[in-house]
Short mmCIF file of C-alpha atoms in Angstrom, two decimals:
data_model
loop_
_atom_site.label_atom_id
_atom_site.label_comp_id
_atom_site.label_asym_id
_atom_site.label_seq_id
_atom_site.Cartn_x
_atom_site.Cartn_y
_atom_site.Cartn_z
CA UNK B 13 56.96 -88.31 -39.17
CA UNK B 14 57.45 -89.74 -35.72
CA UNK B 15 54.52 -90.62 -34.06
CA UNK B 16 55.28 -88.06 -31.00
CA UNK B 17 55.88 -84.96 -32.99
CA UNK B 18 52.40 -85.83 -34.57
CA UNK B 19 51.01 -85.46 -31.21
CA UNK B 20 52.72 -82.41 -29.64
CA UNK B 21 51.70 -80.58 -33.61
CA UNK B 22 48.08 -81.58 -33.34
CA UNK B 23 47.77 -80.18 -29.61
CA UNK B 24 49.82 -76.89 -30.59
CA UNK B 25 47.20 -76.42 -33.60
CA UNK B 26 44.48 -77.62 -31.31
CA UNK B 27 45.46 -74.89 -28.60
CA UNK B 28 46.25 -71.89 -31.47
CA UNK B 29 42.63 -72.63 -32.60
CA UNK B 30 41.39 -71.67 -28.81
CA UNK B 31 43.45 -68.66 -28.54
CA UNK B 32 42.22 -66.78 -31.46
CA UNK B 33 38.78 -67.48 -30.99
CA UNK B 34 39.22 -65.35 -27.57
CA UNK B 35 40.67 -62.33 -29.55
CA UNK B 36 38.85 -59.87 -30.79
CA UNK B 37 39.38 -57.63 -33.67
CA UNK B 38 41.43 -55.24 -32.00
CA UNK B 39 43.88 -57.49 -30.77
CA UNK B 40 42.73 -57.44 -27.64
CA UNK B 41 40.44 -60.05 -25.11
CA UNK B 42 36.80 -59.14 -25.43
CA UNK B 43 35.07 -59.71 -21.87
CA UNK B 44 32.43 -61.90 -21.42
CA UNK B 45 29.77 -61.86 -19.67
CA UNK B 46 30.28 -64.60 -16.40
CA UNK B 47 26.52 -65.60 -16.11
CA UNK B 48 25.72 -66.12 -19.72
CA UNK B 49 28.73 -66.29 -21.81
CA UNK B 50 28.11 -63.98 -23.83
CA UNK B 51 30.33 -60.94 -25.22
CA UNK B 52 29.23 -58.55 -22.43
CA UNK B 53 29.15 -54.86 -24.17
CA UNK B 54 31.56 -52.40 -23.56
CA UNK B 55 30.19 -49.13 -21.46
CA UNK B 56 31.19 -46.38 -23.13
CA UNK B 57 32.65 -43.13 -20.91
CA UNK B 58 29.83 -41.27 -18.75
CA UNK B 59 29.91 -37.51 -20.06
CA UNK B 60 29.50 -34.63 -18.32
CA UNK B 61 25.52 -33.38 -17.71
CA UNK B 62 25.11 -30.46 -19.59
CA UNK B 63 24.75 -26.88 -17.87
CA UNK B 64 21.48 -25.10 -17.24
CA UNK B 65 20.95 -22.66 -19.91
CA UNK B 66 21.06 -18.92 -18.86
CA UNK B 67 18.11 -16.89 -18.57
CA UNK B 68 17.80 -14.55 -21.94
CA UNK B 69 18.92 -11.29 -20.18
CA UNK B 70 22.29 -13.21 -19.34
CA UNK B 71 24.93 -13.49 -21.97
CA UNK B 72 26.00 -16.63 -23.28
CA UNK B 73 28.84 -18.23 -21.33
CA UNK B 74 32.22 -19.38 -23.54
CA UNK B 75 32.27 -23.24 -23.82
CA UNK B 76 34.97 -23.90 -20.98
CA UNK B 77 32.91 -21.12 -18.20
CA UNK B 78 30.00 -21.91 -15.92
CA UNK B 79 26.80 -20.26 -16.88
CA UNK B 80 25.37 -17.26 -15.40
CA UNK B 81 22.98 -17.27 -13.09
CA UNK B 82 19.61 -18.75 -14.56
CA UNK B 83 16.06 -19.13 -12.68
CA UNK B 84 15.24 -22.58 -10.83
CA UNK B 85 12.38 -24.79 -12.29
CA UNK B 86 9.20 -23.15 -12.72
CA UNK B 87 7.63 -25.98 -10.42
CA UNK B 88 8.45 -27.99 -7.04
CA UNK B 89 7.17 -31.42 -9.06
CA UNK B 90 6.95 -30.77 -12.95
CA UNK B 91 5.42 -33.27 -15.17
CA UNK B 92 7.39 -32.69 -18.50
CA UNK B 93 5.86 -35.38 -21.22
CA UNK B 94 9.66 -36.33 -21.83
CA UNK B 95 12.24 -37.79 -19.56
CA UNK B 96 14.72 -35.12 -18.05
CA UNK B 97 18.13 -35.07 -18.87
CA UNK B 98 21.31 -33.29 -18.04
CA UNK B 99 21.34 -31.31 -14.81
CA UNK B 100 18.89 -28.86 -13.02
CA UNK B 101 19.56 -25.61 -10.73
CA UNK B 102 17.89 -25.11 -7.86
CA UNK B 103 18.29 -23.13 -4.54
CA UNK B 104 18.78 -24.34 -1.08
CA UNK B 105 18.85 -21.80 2.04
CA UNK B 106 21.68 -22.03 4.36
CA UNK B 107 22.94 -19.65 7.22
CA UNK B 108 25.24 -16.47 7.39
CA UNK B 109 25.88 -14.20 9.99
CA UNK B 110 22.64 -15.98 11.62
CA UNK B 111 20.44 -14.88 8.43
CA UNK B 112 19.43 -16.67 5.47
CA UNK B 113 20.87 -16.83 2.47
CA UNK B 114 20.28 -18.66 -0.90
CA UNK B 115 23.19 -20.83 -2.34
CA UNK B 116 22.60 -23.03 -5.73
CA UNK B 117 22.72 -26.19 -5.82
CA UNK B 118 23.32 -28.45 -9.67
CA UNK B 119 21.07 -31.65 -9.30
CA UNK B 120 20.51 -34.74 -11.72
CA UNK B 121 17.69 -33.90 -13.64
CA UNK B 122 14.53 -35.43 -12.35
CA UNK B 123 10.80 -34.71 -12.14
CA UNK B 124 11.01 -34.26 -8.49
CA UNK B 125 12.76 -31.03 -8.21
CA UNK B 126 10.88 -30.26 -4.79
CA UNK B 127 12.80 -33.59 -3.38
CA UNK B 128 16.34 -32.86 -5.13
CA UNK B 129 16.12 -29.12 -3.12
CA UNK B 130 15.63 -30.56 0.24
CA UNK B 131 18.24 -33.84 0.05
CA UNK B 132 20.77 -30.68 -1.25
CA UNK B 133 20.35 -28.60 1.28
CA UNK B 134 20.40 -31.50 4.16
CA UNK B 135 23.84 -32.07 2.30
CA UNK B 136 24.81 -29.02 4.18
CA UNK B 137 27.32 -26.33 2.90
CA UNK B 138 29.94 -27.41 0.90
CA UNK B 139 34.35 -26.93 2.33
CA UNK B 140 34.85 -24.07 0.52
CA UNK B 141 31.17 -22.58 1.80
CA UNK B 142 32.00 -23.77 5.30
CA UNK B 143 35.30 -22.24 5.13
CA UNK B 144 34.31 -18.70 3.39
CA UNK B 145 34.46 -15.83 5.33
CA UNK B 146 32.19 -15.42 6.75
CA UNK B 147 31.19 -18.94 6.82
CA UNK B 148 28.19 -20.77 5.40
CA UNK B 149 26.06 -23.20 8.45
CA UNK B 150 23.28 -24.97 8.53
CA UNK B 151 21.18 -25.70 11.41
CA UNK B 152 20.05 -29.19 10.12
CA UNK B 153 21.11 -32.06 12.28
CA UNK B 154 23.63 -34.82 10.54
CA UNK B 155 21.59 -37.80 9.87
CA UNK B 156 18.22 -36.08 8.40
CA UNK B 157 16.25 -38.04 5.98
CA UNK B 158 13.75 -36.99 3.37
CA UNK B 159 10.72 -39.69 3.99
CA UNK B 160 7.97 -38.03 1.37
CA UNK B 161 6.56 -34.47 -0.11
CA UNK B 162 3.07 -34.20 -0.96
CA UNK B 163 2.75 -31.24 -3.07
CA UNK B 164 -1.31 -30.24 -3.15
CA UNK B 165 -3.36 -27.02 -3.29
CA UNK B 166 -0.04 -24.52 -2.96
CA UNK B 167 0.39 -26.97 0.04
CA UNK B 168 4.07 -28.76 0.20
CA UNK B 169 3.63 -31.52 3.23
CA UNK B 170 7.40 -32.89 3.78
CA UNK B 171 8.04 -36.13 5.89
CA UNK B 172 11.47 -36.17 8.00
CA UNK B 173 12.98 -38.59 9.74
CA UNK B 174 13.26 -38.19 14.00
CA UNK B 175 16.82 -36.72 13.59
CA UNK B 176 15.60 -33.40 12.13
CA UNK B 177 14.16 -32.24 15.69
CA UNK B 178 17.92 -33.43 17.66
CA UNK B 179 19.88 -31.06 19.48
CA UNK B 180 20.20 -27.72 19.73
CA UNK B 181 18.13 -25.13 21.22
CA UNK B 182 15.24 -22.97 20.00
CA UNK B 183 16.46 -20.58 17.52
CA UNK B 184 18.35 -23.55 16.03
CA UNK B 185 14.95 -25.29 15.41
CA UNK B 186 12.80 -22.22 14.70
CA UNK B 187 16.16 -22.00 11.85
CA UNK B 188 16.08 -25.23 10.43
CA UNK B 189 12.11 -25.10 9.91
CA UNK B 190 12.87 -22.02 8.01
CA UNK B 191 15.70 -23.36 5.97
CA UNK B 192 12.88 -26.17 4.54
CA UNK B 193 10.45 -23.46 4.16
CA UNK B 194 11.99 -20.97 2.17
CA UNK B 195 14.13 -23.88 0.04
CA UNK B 196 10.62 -26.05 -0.96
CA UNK B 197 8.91 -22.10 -1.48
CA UNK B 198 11.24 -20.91 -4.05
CA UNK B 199 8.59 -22.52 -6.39
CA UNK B 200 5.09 -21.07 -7.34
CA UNK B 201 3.65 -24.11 -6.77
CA UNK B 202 4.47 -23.76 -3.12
CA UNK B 203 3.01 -21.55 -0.69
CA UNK B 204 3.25 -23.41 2.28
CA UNK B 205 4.90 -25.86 4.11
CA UNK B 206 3.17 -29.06 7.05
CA UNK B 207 5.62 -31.13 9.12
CA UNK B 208 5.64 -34.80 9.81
CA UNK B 209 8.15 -36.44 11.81
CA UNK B 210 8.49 -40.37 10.84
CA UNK B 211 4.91 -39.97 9.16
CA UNK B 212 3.06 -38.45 11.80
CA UNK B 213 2.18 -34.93 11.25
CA UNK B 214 3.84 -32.45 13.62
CA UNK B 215 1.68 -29.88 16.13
CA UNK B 216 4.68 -29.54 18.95
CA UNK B 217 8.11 -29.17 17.67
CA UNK B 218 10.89 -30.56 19.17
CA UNK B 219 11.51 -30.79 23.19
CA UNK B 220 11.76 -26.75 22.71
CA UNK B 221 7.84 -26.72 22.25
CA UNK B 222 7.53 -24.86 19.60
CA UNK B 223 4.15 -24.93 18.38
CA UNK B 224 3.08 -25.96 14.75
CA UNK B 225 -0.77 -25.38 15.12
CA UNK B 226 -0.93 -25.17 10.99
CA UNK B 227 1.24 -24.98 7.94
CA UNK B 228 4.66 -22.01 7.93
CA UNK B 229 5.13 -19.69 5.12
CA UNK B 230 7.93 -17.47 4.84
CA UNK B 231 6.47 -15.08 6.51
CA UNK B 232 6.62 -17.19 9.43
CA UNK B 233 10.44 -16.51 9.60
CA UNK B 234 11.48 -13.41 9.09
CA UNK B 235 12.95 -12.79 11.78
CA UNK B 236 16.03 -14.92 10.23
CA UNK B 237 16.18 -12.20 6.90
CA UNK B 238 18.81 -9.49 6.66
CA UNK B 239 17.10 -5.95 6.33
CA UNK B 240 17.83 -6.42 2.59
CA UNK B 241 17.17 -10.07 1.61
CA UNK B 242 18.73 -11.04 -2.12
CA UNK B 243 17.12 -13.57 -3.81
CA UNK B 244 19.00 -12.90 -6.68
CA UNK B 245 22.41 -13.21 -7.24
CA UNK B 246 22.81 -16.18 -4.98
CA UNK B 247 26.33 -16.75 -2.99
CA UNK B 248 28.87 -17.38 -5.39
CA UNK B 249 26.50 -17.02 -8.55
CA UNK B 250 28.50 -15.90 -11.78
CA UNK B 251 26.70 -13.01 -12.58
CA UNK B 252 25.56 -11.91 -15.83
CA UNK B 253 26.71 -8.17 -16.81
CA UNK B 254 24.78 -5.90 -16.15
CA UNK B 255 23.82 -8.00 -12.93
CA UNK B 256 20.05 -8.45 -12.09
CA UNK B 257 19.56 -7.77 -8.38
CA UNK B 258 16.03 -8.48 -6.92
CA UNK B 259 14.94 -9.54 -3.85
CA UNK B 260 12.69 -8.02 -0.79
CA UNK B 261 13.66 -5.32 1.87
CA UNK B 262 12.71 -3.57 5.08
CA UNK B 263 14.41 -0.80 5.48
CA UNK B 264 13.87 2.81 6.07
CA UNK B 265 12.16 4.83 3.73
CA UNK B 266 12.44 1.67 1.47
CA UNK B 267 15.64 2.92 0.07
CA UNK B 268 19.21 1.26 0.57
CA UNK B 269 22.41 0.77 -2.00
CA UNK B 270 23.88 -2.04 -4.15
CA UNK B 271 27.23 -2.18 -4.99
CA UNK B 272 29.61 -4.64 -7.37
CA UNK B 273 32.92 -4.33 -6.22
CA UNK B 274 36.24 -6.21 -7.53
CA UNK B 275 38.61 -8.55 -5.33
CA UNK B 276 40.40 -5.54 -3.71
CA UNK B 277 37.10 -3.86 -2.37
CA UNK B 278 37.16 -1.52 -5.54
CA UNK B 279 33.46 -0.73 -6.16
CA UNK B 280 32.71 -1.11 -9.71
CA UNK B 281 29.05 0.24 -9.84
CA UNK B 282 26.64 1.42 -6.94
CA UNK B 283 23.34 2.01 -7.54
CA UNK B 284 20.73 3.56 -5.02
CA UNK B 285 17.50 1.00 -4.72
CA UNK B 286 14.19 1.43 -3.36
CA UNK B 287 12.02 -1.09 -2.55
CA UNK B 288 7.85 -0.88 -2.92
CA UNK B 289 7.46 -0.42 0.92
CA UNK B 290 9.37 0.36 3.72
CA UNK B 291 9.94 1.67 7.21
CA UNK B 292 7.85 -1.26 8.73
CA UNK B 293 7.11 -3.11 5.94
CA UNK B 294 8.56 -5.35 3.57
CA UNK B 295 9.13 -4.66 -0.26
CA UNK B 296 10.13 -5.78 -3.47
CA UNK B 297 12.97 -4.86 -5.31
CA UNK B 298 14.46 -6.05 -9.10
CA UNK B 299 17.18 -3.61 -10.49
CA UNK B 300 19.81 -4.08 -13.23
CA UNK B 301 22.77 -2.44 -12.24
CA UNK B 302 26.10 -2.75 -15.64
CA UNK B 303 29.53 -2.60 -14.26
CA UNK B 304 33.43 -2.55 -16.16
CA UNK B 305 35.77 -5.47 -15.86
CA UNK B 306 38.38 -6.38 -18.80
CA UNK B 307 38.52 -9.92 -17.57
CA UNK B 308 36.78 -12.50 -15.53
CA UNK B 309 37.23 -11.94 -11.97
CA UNK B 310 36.24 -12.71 -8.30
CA UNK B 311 34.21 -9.86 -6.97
CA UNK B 312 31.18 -9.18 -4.93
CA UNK B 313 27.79 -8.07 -4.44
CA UNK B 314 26.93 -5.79 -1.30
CA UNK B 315 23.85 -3.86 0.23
CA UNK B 316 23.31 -1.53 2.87
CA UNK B 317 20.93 1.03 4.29
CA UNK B 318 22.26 4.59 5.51
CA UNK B 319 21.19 5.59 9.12
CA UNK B 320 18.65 7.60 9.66
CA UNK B 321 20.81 9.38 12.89
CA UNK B 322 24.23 9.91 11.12
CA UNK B 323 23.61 8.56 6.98
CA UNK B 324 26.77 6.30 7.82
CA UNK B 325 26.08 3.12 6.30
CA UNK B 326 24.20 -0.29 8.22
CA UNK B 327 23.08 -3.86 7.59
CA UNK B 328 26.30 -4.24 5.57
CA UNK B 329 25.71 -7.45 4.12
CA UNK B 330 28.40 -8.44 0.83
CA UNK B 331 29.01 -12.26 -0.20
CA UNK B 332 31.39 -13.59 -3.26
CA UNK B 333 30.06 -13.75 -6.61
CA UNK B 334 32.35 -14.29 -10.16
CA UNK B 335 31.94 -11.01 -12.42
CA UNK B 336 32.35 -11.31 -16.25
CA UNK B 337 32.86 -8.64 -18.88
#
């Protein structure tokens, strides 16, 4: 054999030998890691964090629908002995038609529930909440950071940063205060709510004045509740069937009416309501009102009061909700 084929045969064989060792058994190039040079392992694809379960009075969702409804965490900061996994529901408070209401929020599972709730609802309202009808506000300021929450004693003690107390004028700041309050007291733990502003704690609010001289409850602001505040279904919620309805009222002679009505304003079920106290005074109310659809649907959930002058109804209040057979 001539000397030159010798030579271009033992590089071909020579370069054959590097190639392979670079395949892997799948025919393919296995990565490597740059730093060490090691095979660098292949991530597998993230899946999607299961859904809360639904409280036992709800039925069990199919496998391709959101749950119903279920109840948030039963504390702000829980101390499970394992570590949490999937995803956890929780309530923020936003703003419609200039009163509170409760929207939920789906947040990575973590001990600090408290903390998840308030960097939600500085998150805002979603497009489609922001574009609903009527719309969904907030009166937090852009730019809002969560510093620290101390959670002692029933006492919640929440650190913002300087931009929560920009612009706006006072009932926008007496409203954002009671969008933290009523968002960090959803949980028994928490029965109160202290202010600090870049670490320092907070006695006068905001170039408005407004005068923290010791912790809020939610109490503080009711002035920003409808006549007939629901707790329970939130905005949006997929309700269970029948629907649990509960939530507090002022209203006179502590009675009013919930309805469940389809997408064309077809009422479904309506069910008179009356609350513990009234005329003056606020009350509880938790009803379970059944309703008749063949199919899953858009629908909604509305309360009102009749007038004591003329019975014609008041304090219409009605926000979307999914209903289910």
């Amino acid at each position: 054999m001539p000397a030159r084929r010798v030579v271009w045969t033992t590089v071909l064989i020579a370069l054959f030998t590097v190639a392979c060792s670079n395949v892997g058994s799948g025919g393919t190039l296995t990565p490597r890691s740059p730093d060490t040079g090691t095979i660098a392992p292949v991530s597998p694809e993230p899946s999607n964090p299961p859904s809360i379960e639904p409280s036992p009075e709800q039925p069990t969702p199919g496998p391709s629908e959101p749950p119903a409804e279920s109840e948030p965490p039963a504390t702000a900061e829980p101390t499970p002995t394992t570590e949490p996994s999937g995803a956890t529901s929780v309530k923020i408070y936003l703003f419609m038609d200039g009163t509170l209401v409760p929207v939920r929020r789906q947040v990575d599972a973590t001990r600090a529930v408290g903390r998840a709730s308030l960097n939600a609802l500085f998150e805002g309202p979603t497009r489609a909440e922001a574009n609903a009808s009527p719309p969904l506000t907030t009166n937090v300021p852009d730019g809002t950071i969560l510093l620290g929450l101390d959670i002692a004693d029933g006492l919640a003690t929440v650190d913002l940063s300087r931009e929560f107390e920009s612009g706006g004028g006072s009932a926008s700041m007496f409203g954002r205060l009671a969008q933290v309050v009523y968002t960090l007291t959803q949980f028994p733990t928490v029965d109160r709510v202290a202010f600090k502003l870049d670490g320092q704690p907070v006695t006068v609010f905001s170039g408005e004045g407004i005068v923290l001289d010791g912790p809020s409850d939610r109490m503080d602001y009711e002035s920003f509740l409808p006549s007939v505040f629901v707790e329970r279904p939130t905005w949006g919620a997929t309700l269970g069937n029948p629907v649990r309805v509960s939530g507090i009222a002022n209203v006179f002679e502590a009675v009013f009416f919930v309805e469940v009505q389809d997408e064309d304003g077809d009422v479904l079920a309506k069910q008179r309501v009356m609350a513990t106290c009234g005329t003056g005074c606020w009350g509880t109310f938790d009803v379970s009102i059944p309703y008749d659809v063949s199919s899953r649907r858009p629908g909604s959930v509305t309360t009102y009061n009749l007038s004591a002058m003329d019975g014609s109804p008041e304090d219409v209040r009605s926000y979307p909700v999914t209903l289910v057979p």
